[in-house]
Coordinates of C-alpha atoms in Angstrom, one line a residue:
M1 CA 114.8 116.0 128.4
T2 CA 111.9 118.0 128.3
V3 CA 108.6 118.2 130.8
S4 CA 106.6 116.5 127.9
T5 CA 109.3 113.8 126.7
R6 CA 109.6 113.1 130.5
L7 CA 105.9 112.4 130.6
A8 CA 105.7 110.5 127.7
T9 CA 108.4 108.3 128.5
R10 CA 106.9 107.6 132.6
L11 CA 103.6 106.8 130.7
A12 CA 105.2 104.2 128.3
A13 CA 106.9 102.6 131.3
F14 CA 103.9 102.4 133.1
A15 CA 101.9 100.9 130.3
A16 CA 104.4 98.4 129.4
A17 CA 104.4 97.3 133.2
T18 CA 100.7 96.9 132.9
L19 CA 100.5 95.0 130.1
A20 CA 103.0 92.5 131.5
A21 CA 100.9 92.3 134.8
G22 CA 97.8 91.9 132.4
V23 CA 99.6 89.3 130.0
L24 CA 101.2 87.3 133.5
G25 CA 97.4 87.4 134.8
A26 CA 95.9 85.9 131.7
T27 CA 98.4 83.2 131.6
A28 CA 98.1 81.9 135.4
A29 CA 94.3 81.9 134.7
E30 CA 94.7 79.6 131.8
A31 CA 96.9 77.0 133.7
T32 CA 95.2 76.9 136.5
P33 CA 91.6 77.2 136.2
A34 CA 89.5 78.5 139.2
P35 CA 85.6 78.9 140.1
A36 CA 84.3 82.6 139.3
R37 CA 84.5 84.6 142.6
T38 CA 84.0 88.1 143.1
A39 CA 86.2 90.7 145.1
D40 CA 84.0 93.7 146.9
L41 CA 85.5 97.0 146.0
R42 CA 84.2 100.4 147.6
L43 CA 84.9 103.6 145.9
I44 CA 84.9 107.0 147.5
S45 CA 85.1 110.4 145.6
F46 CA 84.7 114.1 146.6
N47 CA 84.8 116.8 144.0
D48 CA 85.4 120.7 144.2
L49 CA 86.9 120.9 147.5
H50 CA 88.3 124.4 146.9
G51 CA 90.8 124.0 149.9
N52 CA 87.5 124.7 152.1
L53 CA 89.0 123.1 155.0
T54 CA 87.4 125.4 157.8
P55 CA 83.3 124.2 157.6
P56 CA 82.1 126.5 155.2
A57 CA 79.3 128.9 156.1
G58 CA 76.0 129.8 154.8
S59 CA 74.3 127.7 152.0
S60 CA 77.8 126.7 151.1
G61 CA 78.0 124.7 154.4
R62 CA 74.6 123.0 154.0
V63 CA 72.8 120.1 152.3
T64 CA 69.6 120.1 151.1
L65 CA 67.1 117.2 151.8
P66 CA 64.4 116.0 149.5
D67 CA 61.7 117.3 152.0
G68 CA 63.5 120.8 151.5
T69 CA 65.0 120.9 154.8
A70 CA 68.8 121.6 155.3
V71 CA 71.7 119.9 157.4
D72 CA 74.9 121.5 158.2
A73 CA 77.6 119.7 156.6
G74 CA 81.7 120.2 155.3
G75 CA 84.9 120.7 156.9
A76 CA 88.0 119.1 156.4
A77 CA 88.1 117.3 160.0
Y78 CA 84.8 115.9 159.6
L79 CA 85.4 114.6 156.1
A80 CA 88.3 112.8 157.3
T81 CA 86.1 110.9 159.9
H82 CA 83.3 109.6 157.7
A83 CA 85.7 108.9 154.9
K84 CA 88.1 106.7 157.4
R85 CA 84.6 105.0 158.6
L86 CA 83.6 103.8 155.0
R87 CA 86.7 102.8 154.6
G88 CA 86.7 100.7 157.7
E89 CA 83.7 99.4 156.9
V90 CA 85.0 97.3 153.6
K91 CA 87.8 94.8 152.9
N92 CA 88.7 96.9 149.7
S93 CA 88.2 100.8 149.0
L94 CA 89.7 103.4 147.2
L95 CA 89.4 107.2 148.2
L96 CA 89.2 109.4 145.1
T97 CA 88.8 113.0 144.4
T98 CA 87.2 114.6 140.9
G99 CA 89.0 118.1 140.4
D100 CA 89.0 121.4 141.9
N101 CA 90.5 120.5 145.3
I102 CA 92.9 123.7 145.0
G103 CA 92.1 127.0 143.6
A104 CA 89.1 129.6 144.9
S105 CA 90.0 128.8 148.3
P106 CA 89.7 130.6 151.4
L107 CA 92.4 132.7 153.0
N108 CA 93.8 129.7 155.4
S109 CA 94.5 127.5 152.2
A110 CA 95.1 130.2 149.6
L111 CA 97.5 132.3 151.8
F112 CA 100.1 129.4 151.3
H113 CA 99.2 128.5 147.3
D114 CA 97.0 125.6 148.6
E115 CA 99.8 123.8 150.4
P116 CA 97.6 123.0 153.5
T117 CA 94.8 121.6 151.3
V118 CA 97.4 119.4 149.6
A119 CA 98.9 118.4 152.9
F120 CA 95.0 117.4 154.0
L121 CA 94.3 114.9 150.9
N122 CA 97.9 113.2 151.7
L123 CA 96.5 113.1 155.1
I124 CA 93.3 111.2 154.4
G125 CA 95.3 108.9 151.5
V126 CA 93.6 110.4 148.7
Q127 CA 95.1 107.9 145.7
A128 CA 93.8 109.5 142.6
N129 CA 92.5 112.8 141.7
V130 CA 91.6 114.2 137.8
V131 CA 92.5 117.9 137.3
G132 CA 89.7 120.5 137.2
N133 CA 89.9 123.7 135.9
H134 CA 90.5 125.4 138.8
E135 CA 94.1 123.2 139.2
F136 CA 95.4 125.6 136.1
D137 CA 94.7 128.9 138.3
E138 CA 98.3 129.6 138.6
G139 CA 99.3 127.7 135.7
Y140 CA 100.8 124.4 134.3
R141 CA 104.2 124.9 136.2
E142 CA 102.4 125.5 139.5
L143 CA 100.2 122.6 139.1
L144 CA 103.4 120.6 138.4
R145 CA 104.8 121.7 142.0
M146 CA 101.5 120.4 143.4
Q147 CA 102.3 116.9 142.1
F148 CA 106.0 116.9 142.6
G149 CA 106.7 119.5 145.5
G150 CA 109.3 122.1 146.0
C151 CA 108.7 126.0 147.3
H152 CA 106.8 128.4 145.4
P153 CA 109.3 130.4 143.1
T154 CA 108.3 133.9 144.4
D155 CA 106.7 133.3 147.9
G156 CA 108.7 130.2 149.3
C157 CA 107.9 127.8 151.6
Q158 CA 105.4 129.7 154.2
F159 CA 103.0 127.2 155.6
R160 CA 106.0 124.7 156.4
P161 CA 109.9 124.8 156.1
T162 CA 109.5 122.4 153.2
F163 CA 106.3 121.1 150.2
T164 CA 106.6 117.5 149.1
G165 CA 103.7 117.4 147.0
S166 CA 101.0 115.4 146.2
K167 CA 101.1 111.5 147.1
F168 CA 98.2 110.9 144.4
P169 CA 98.6 111.3 140.8
Y170 CA 96.9 114.3 138.8
L171 CA 95.3 112.5 136.2
G172 CA 94.1 114.2 132.6
A173 CA 93.5 111.7 129.7
N174 CA 92.6 114.7 127.4
V175 CA 95.4 117.2 128.2
T176 CA 98.2 117.3 126.1
F177 CA 101.1 119.5 124.8
D178 CA 100.6 121.4 121.8
N179 CA 102.8 118.9 120.1
G180 CA 100.6 116.0 121.0
F181 CA 102.5 114.7 123.8
P182 CA 100.7 114.0 127.0
A183 CA 100.8 116.9 129.6
L184 CA 99.3 114.5 132.5
L185 CA 99.1 110.9 133.0
P186 CA 96.0 109.5 131.7
F187 CA 94.9 106.7 134.2
T188 CA 96.6 104.9 137.1
V189 CA 96.2 101.2 138.1
K190 CA 95.5 99.8 141.6
S191 CA 95.3 96.1 142.6
V192 CA 92.2 94.9 144.3
E193 CA 92.6 91.1 145.3
G194 CA 94.7 90.7 142.0
V195 CA 92.3 92.4 140.0
P196 CA 93.7 95.5 138.1
V197 CA 91.4 98.5 138.6
A198 CA 91.9 101.5 136.1
I199 CA 91.3 105.0 137.5
I200 CA 90.7 107.3 134.0
G201 CA 90.7 110.9 134.2
V202 CA 89.5 113.4 132.1
T203 CA 88.6 117.2 132.6
L204 CA 86.3 119.4 130.4
E205 CA 87.1 120.3 126.9
D206 CA 86.3 123.7 127.2
L207 CA 88.4 123.9 130.2
P208 CA 90.5 127.1 128.6
S209 CA 87.5 129.4 128.3
L210 CA 87.4 129.0 132.3
V211 CA 90.8 130.2 133.2
V212 CA 93.1 133.0 132.0
P213 CA 94.9 132.2 128.9
S214 CA 98.2 132.3 130.7
G215 CA 97.4 129.3 133.0
V216 CA 96.8 127.0 130.0
E217 CA 99.6 128.3 127.6
G218 CA 101.0 125.6 125.2
L219 CA 98.4 122.8 126.4
R220 CA 95.5 121.4 124.5
F221 CA 92.1 119.9 126.0
G222 CA 90.8 117.3 123.7
D223 CA 87.1 115.8 123.3
E224 CA 86.2 113.6 126.4
V225 CA 84.6 110.8 124.6
Q226 CA 87.1 110.4 122.4
A227 CA 90.1 110.7 125.3
L228 CA 88.2 108.2 127.5
N229 CA 87.4 105.5 124.4
S230 CA 91.2 105.6 123.3
T231 CA 92.5 105.3 126.8
S232 CA 89.7 102.4 127.6
K233 CA 90.8 100.7 124.5
L234 CA 94.5 100.6 125.3
L235 CA 93.2 99.2 128.8
D236 CA 91.1 96.4 127.4
K237 CA 94.0 95.4 125.2
V238 CA 96.3 94.8 128.4
G239 CA 93.7 93.0 130.2
V240 CA 92.2 95.7 132.5
K241 CA 88.5 95.3 132.5
T242 CA 87.5 97.3 135.6
Q243 CA 87.6 100.9 134.3
V244 CA 86.7 103.7 136.9
V245 CA 86.1 107.5 135.3
L246 CA 87.1 110.7 137.3
M247 CA 85.5 113.5 135.3
H248 CA 85.6 117.0 135.8
Q249 CA 82.3 117.9 134.1
G250 CA 79.0 117.8 135.5
D251 CA 75.0 118.4 135.0
N252 CA 72.7 120.6 136.6
T253 CA 69.4 119.3 138.6
E254 CA 66.1 120.4 139.0
A255 CA 65.6 122.7 142.2
G256 CA 64.7 120.5 145.3
S257 CA 66.8 117.6 144.2
G258 CA 68.2 115.5 147.5
P259 CA 71.6 113.8 147.7
D260 CA 70.6 110.7 145.9
D261 CA 67.7 111.8 143.6
C262 CA 68.6 111.5 139.4
R263 CA 66.5 114.9 138.5
T264 CA 69.5 116.2 136.0
L265 CA 68.7 118.4 133.5
P266 CA 70.0 117.2 129.7
G267 CA 73.7 118.2 130.1
P268 CA 77.2 117.2 129.3
A269 CA 77.9 114.7 132.0
R270 CA 75.1 112.3 131.1
A271 CA 76.1 113.1 127.3
I272 CA 79.5 111.9 128.0
A273 CA 78.5 109.0 130.1
T274 CA 75.9 107.5 127.8
A275 CA 78.1 108.1 124.5
A276 CA 81.5 106.7 125.9
S277 CA 83.1 102.9 125.4
P278 CA 80.9 100.4 127.3
S279 CA 84.0 99.2 129.0
L280 CA 83.8 101.9 131.6
D281 CA 82.2 101.0 134.8
V282 CA 81.6 104.3 137.0
F283 CA 81.6 108.0 136.4
F284 CA 82.3 110.0 139.1
T285 CA 81.7 113.6 138.2
G286 CA 82.6 117.4 139.2
H287 CA 82.6 120.9 138.1
S288 CA 78.9 121.9 138.4
H289 CA 78.9 121.8 142.1
Q290 CA 75.3 119.5 142.2
Q291 CA 73.9 116.9 144.2
Y292 CA 72.7 113.6 142.0
N293 CA 72.9 109.8 141.9
C294 CA 71.7 108.3 138.9
V295 CA 71.8 105.2 136.8
V296 CA 72.6 106.0 132.8
T297 CA 72.5 103.4 129.9
D298 CA 76.0 102.8 127.9
P299 CA 76.3 102.1 124.2
A300 CA 75.8 98.3 124.5
G301 CA 72.4 98.8 126.6
K302 CA 74.4 97.9 130.0
P303 CA 73.9 100.4 132.9
R304 CA 76.4 102.6 135.1
T305 CA 76.7 105.0 137.7
L306 CA 76.8 108.8 137.1
I307 CA 77.2 110.5 140.4
Q308 CA 78.4 113.7 141.8
G309 CA 78.6 114.8 145.5
A310 CA 78.1 118.8 145.9
S311 CA 81.0 120.7 146.5
F312 CA 83.5 121.9 149.6
G313 CA 83.1 118.4 151.1
R314 CA 79.6 118.6 152.0
L315 CA 79.2 115.1 150.6
L316 CA 81.3 111.9 149.9
S317 CA 80.0 109.7 146.8
V318 CA 80.2 106.1 147.7
V319 CA 80.1 103.3 144.9
D320 CA 80.0 99.8 145.8
L321 CA 81.1 97.2 143.0
K322 CA 81.4 93.5 142.9
I323 CA 84.2 92.4 140.6
D324 CA 84.4 89.0 138.7
K325 CA 87.8 87.7 139.5
R326 CA 87.8 85.5 136.7
T327 CA 86.6 88.0 133.9
K328 CA 88.4 90.7 135.9
D329 CA 85.2 93.3 135.0
V330 CA 82.3 94.7 137.3
V331 CA 79.4 92.8 137.7
R332 CA 77.0 96.0 136.8
T333 CA 74.0 94.9 138.2
A334 CA 75.6 94.7 141.7
T335 CA 76.5 98.0 141.7
V336 CA 75.3 99.9 144.8
A337 CA 75.8 103.9 145.2
H338 CA 75.0 106.4 147.5
N339 CA 75.9 110.3 148.5
E340 CA 77.1 110.0 152.2
I341 CA 76.4 113.4 153.9
V342 CA 79.4 114.8 155.5
T343 CA 77.6 115.8 158.8
R344 CA 79.1 117.8 161.7
T345 CA 77.7 115.9 164.6
V346 CA 80.9 113.3 164.7
A347 CA 83.9 113.5 166.4
P348 CA 86.8 115.5 164.1
D349 CA 89.6 113.7 163.0
P350 CA 92.2 114.8 165.4
A351 CA 95.4 114.8 163.1
A352 CA 92.9 116.6 160.2
Q353 CA 91.7 119.1 162.9
A354 CA 95.2 120.1 164.1
L355 CA 95.9 120.6 160.4
V356 CA 93.2 123.1 159.9
E357 CA 94.2 124.9 162.9
E358 CA 97.6 125.1 162.2
A359 CA 96.5 126.6 158.7
T360 CA 93.8 129.0 160.4
T361 CA 96.3 130.1 162.7
K362 CA 99.3 130.7 160.6
S363 CA 96.6 132.8 158.4
A364 CA 95.1 134.7 161.2
P365 CA 96.6 137.8 161.5
I366 CA 95.3 138.8 157.9
A367 CA 92.3 137.1 158.0
N368 CA 90.5 138.5 161.1
R369 CA 91.2 142.2 160.4
Q370 CA 88.0 143.8 159.9
I371 CA 87.2 145.7 156.8
G372 CA 83.7 146.5 157.0
T373 CA 79.9 145.8 158.2
I374 CA 76.5 144.3 156.6
T375 CA 73.0 144.6 158.0
A376 CA 71.8 141.5 156.6
D377 CA 73.4 138.2 154.8
L378 CA 74.6 139.3 151.1
V379 CA 74.2 136.0 148.9
R380 CA 74.7 134.3 146.1
A381 CA 71.3 133.3 145.4
A382 CA 69.9 134.7 142.5
A383 CA 66.4 136.5 141.9
P384 CA 64.5 135.4 138.6
S385 CA 66.3 138.1 136.7
G386 CA 69.6 136.4 137.7
E387 CA 70.5 139.3 139.5
I388 CA 72.4 138.5 143.0
P389 CA 72.7 140.6 146.0
L390 CA 76.4 140.0 146.6
G391 CA 77.0 140.7 142.7
D392 CA 75.5 143.8 142.9
V393 CA 77.6 144.8 145.7
I394 CA 81.0 143.7 144.0
A395 CA 79.7 145.3 140.8
D396 CA 79.3 148.6 142.3
A397 CA 82.4 148.4 144.5
Q398 CA 84.7 147.9 140.8
L399 CA 83.1 150.7 139.4
V400 CA 84.0 152.9 142.1
A401 CA 87.7 151.4 142.0
T402 CA 87.8 152.2 138.2
S403 CA 86.4 155.5 138.1
G404 CA 89.4 157.1 137.3
N405 CA 89.5 154.9 134.2
N406 CA 86.2 156.7 133.2
A407 CA 84.5 153.7 133.7
V408 CA 80.4 154.1 133.5
I409 CA 80.0 150.7 133.9
A410 CA 81.3 147.4 135.8
M411 CA 80.3 143.6 135.4
T412 CA 81.6 140.7 136.9
N413 CA 80.9 136.9 136.6
P414 CA 78.9 135.0 138.7
G415 CA 81.5 132.0 138.9
G416 CA 83.8 134.4 140.4
I417 CA 81.4 134.9 143.7
R418 CA 82.4 131.5 145.4
T419 CA 80.1 131.8 149.0
D420 CA 78.2 134.4 150.8
L421 CA 78.7 137.3 153.0
T422 CA 76.9 136.1 156.2
Y423 CA 75.4 138.4 159.0
A424 CA 76.2 136.1 161.5
S425 CA 79.5 136.2 163.9
S426 CA 82.7 135.5 162.0
P427 CA 84.9 132.9 162.8
A428 CA 87.5 135.3 164.6
G429 CA 84.7 136.0 167.2
E430 CA 83.6 139.5 166.2
G431 CA 80.1 141.0 166.5
D432 CA 77.2 140.4 164.1
G433 CA 77.8 142.1 160.7
V434 CA 81.5 142.2 160.8
V435 CA 83.1 141.4 157.6
T436 CA 86.8 140.3 158.1
Y437 CA 89.6 140.4 155.3
G438 CA 89.3 136.4 155.4
E439 CA 85.4 136.3 154.5
A440 CA 85.6 138.7 151.6
F441 CA 89.0 136.7 150.5
A442 CA 86.5 133.7 150.9
V443 CA 84.1 135.5 148.0
Q444 CA 87.0 136.7 145.7
P445 CA 89.7 134.6 145.8
F446 CA 91.1 134.6 142.5
A447 CA 93.2 138.1 142.7
N448 CA 91.7 138.8 138.9
I449 CA 92.9 142.2 137.8
M450 CA 90.3 144.8 137.1
Q451 CA 90.5 146.4 133.6
T452 CA 88.5 149.1 131.9
I453 CA 88.0 148.9 127.6
T454 CA 85.8 150.8 125.9
L455 CA 83.0 149.1 124.2
S456 CA 80.1 150.4 121.5
G457 CA 76.6 150.4 122.6
A458 CA 75.9 147.4 120.0
Q459 CA 78.9 145.2 121.8
L460 CA 78.0 146.3 125.1
K461 CA 73.9 144.7 123.8
A462 CA 76.2 141.4 122.5
V463 CA 77.9 141.0 125.5
L464 CA 74.6 141.2 127.5
E465 CA 73.0 138.3 124.7
Q466 CA 76.3 136.3 125.7
Q467 CA 74.3 135.7 128.8
W468 CA 72.8 132.6 126.9
Q469 CA 75.0 130.1 125.5
P470 CA 73.9 127.2 123.1
R471 CA 75.4 123.6 123.4
P472 CA 75.5 121.3 120.7
D473 CA 73.0 119.2 122.7
G474 CA 70.6 121.9 122.1
T475 CA 70.6 122.9 125.4
V476 CA 71.2 126.7 126.5
V477 CA 74.0 127.6 129.7
T478 CA 72.8 130.5 131.2
R479 CA 75.4 133.0 132.9
F480 CA 74.2 136.4 134.1
L481 CA 76.7 138.9 134.6
Q482 CA 76.4 141.1 137.7
V483 CA 76.3 144.7 136.8
S484 CA 76.8 147.8 138.5
D485 CA 73.5 150.0 139.6
S486 CA 74.4 152.3 136.9
L487 CA 73.4 149.7 134.1
H488 CA 69.7 148.7 133.8
Y489 CA 68.3 146.4 131.0
T490 CA 65.5 144.0 130.4
W491 CA 65.3 140.3 128.9
S492 CA 62.4 138.4 127.5
Q493 CA 62.2 134.6 128.6
S494 CA 60.5 133.9 125.3
G495 CA 63.4 135.8 123.4
T496 CA 65.6 134.0 121.0
Q497 CA 69.1 133.6 120.7
G498 CA 70.7 137.0 120.1
N499 CA 67.3 139.1 120.7
R500 CA 66.5 138.5 124.4
V501 CA 68.0 141.9 125.8
S502 CA 66.1 145.5 125.4
A503 CA 65.7 148.7 126.9
I504 CA 69.3 149.1 128.1
T505 CA 70.4 152.5 130.1
V506 CA 73.2 153.7 131.3
A507 CA 72.9 156.4 134.0
G508 CA 69.2 156.3 133.0
V509 CA 70.0 156.9 129.3
P510 CA 68.9 155.0 126.8
V511 CA 72.0 153.4 125.3
D512 CA 73.2 154.6 121.5
P513 CA 74.5 151.8 119.8
A514 CA 77.3 153.8 118.0
A515 CA 78.4 155.4 121.2
P516 CA 81.0 154.4 123.4
Y517 CA 81.0 153.4 126.9
R518 CA 83.8 152.6 129.4
V519 CA 83.5 149.2 130.6
S520 CA 85.4 147.6 133.8
V521 CA 85.5 143.9 134.0
N522 CA 88.0 141.6 135.3
N523 CA 91.1 140.4 133.1
F524 CA 89.4 136.6 133.4
L525 CA 86.3 138.2 131.5
A526 CA 88.4 140.5 129.5
A527 CA 89.8 137.5 128.0
G528 CA 86.9 136.1 126.9
G529 CA 86.4 134.0 129.8
D530 CA 83.1 131.8 130.2
G531 CA 82.2 132.2 126.8
F532 CA 82.0 136.3 126.8
T533 CA 84.1 136.5 123.8
E534 CA 82.6 139.8 122.5
L535 CA 84.5 141.5 125.4
V536 CA 87.8 140.6 123.6
N537 CA 86.5 143.4 121.1
G538 CA 86.9 146.0 123.9
T539 CA 89.7 148.8 123.0
D540 CA 91.8 151.5 124.9
L541 CA 92.3 148.7 127.8
V542 CA 93.6 150.1 130.9
G543 CA 94.4 148.4 134.2
G544 CA 92.7 148.8 137.6
P545 CA 93.6 147.3 141.1
I546 CA 92.5 143.7 142.3
D547 CA 88.8 142.6 142.2
L548 CA 89.4 141.8 146.1
D549 CA 91.3 144.9 147.0
A550 CA 88.1 146.9 145.1
L551 CA 85.6 144.8 147.5
A552 CA 87.6 145.6 150.5
A553 CA 87.7 149.3 149.8
Y554 CA 83.9 149.3 149.2
L555 CA 83.3 147.7 152.5
S556 CA 85.6 149.9 154.5
A557 CA 84.1 153.2 152.6
N558 CA 80.6 152.1 153.0
P559 CA 79.9 150.2 156.5
G560 CA 76.5 148.9 157.1
I561 CA 75.7 147.8 153.7
A562 CA 72.4 146.2 153.1
P563 CA 71.4 143.6 150.6
P564 CA 70.6 145.9 147.3
A565 CA 67.0 145.4 145.7
P566 CA 66.9 143.2 142.6
T567 CA 65.7 146.3 140.3
R568 CA 68.5 146.5 137.7
V569 CA 67.6 143.9 135.6
T570 CA 64.1 143.1 134.6
V571 CA 63.0 139.9 133.1
V572 CA 59.7 139.7 131.3
P573 CA 57.6 136.8 129.4

């Protein structure tokens, strides 16, 4: 029996069981009428953990408050304590996650293919998770191993003697094989005081543009609204009226938004949440690493919560529902939601702390090796031009590492830069300014392979113009490539699509549209990732080192690196 057939059979059996439960429940209600009563249910979710078992450093480990101040937050042992308290405050609760728990992880998780993170999720009692794009970083078969267990086919079981997989389902209602069979369960159903509660998962439709093609080979990712509507319709038919959405798609927010503000910019999450079936009661979102707590209006004019809890385990999104036990549906007007900060002022959960220490100890010989020094924080915060100090250093490192390919330019995607390099003492206790291999790994954990291609000057300009990507709703997403010091250009805030970039120079010489230029990018970008489809047209591809190795070698060869001045990209009105 094939994987797709086995999953389809399992789904059909599950749907049949749900149908039977719905019919039996309806019959009992008709035979013995009961007065309307409500059941209280607390939903707790977090998103985009990315294997951050140890409290994340720098800005990645802080939550910004409405007054502009910040509080330290995150860390698996603290998250476990907060989640346990929140669950203990109510009779009924479900602990959920909204994707990207694994992938792009620090070394103490990634070194063991994120098995420590799965062990943590099992430990705290996660009951359902929607897949994010990073769940596909190592491909669909590795995702199945995360679900069902077994040792890694190449590296074996390095963290513990065995790996049993996840005790919770990975959901994806809009993920199918090329033949149309479901590749993942679309939903799971929990019973709360006799009321069935459906948890539906959908991930972003454009997921294939965010991972290497081999990671999603043979899979399709459908329209989120269509998948939600068809799944919700099925659940309605079998009597499951309380429906919760875990959606790995999110919006961005205005600067200075606090954890419970709703100053979101127009984006895909709100568009989906206002268009999908009125039967859906709550939307937990992820992917954009933002913090917001909103109430939106469904197509029937009823309110429903749209919420996201930043990333890296810094916030827990909490939604308290009242469910009418007669109608089996949510009393929407009684919904209360908030984002709970995972502060580090509480006692860490002992079991979770022991797990973190186990993973950290086992990875320490590699993680604590010194590879360089810096004179100040190298951060991911961007200048108005889009230039990032840490991005500048990474691009320079990649150019040096591929100079043997005759590269004259290197460019990297900002999404591949996962955290800051901070000047403060490292977790291993070295002096200020020391950069360890584990810290560098946390910055670039994907093991992307550098590739050098030839682009014409006209193609290079086209790539730079693709930093502004229009969406169907009329908004524009900006993804500023980080470029080596050999490349300089200007962009205009008032420019139109395809006409924003000018004054491009390479090594101080104006770019000739017809001349060839050797350009180094990682294999994710070379395959058109992040919407940079023009890079696919590059020719004469030659491989290079892994991006992390390029960064580590550059740090070792250049001790005392200072944050570069943002002079490579100029922005004008």
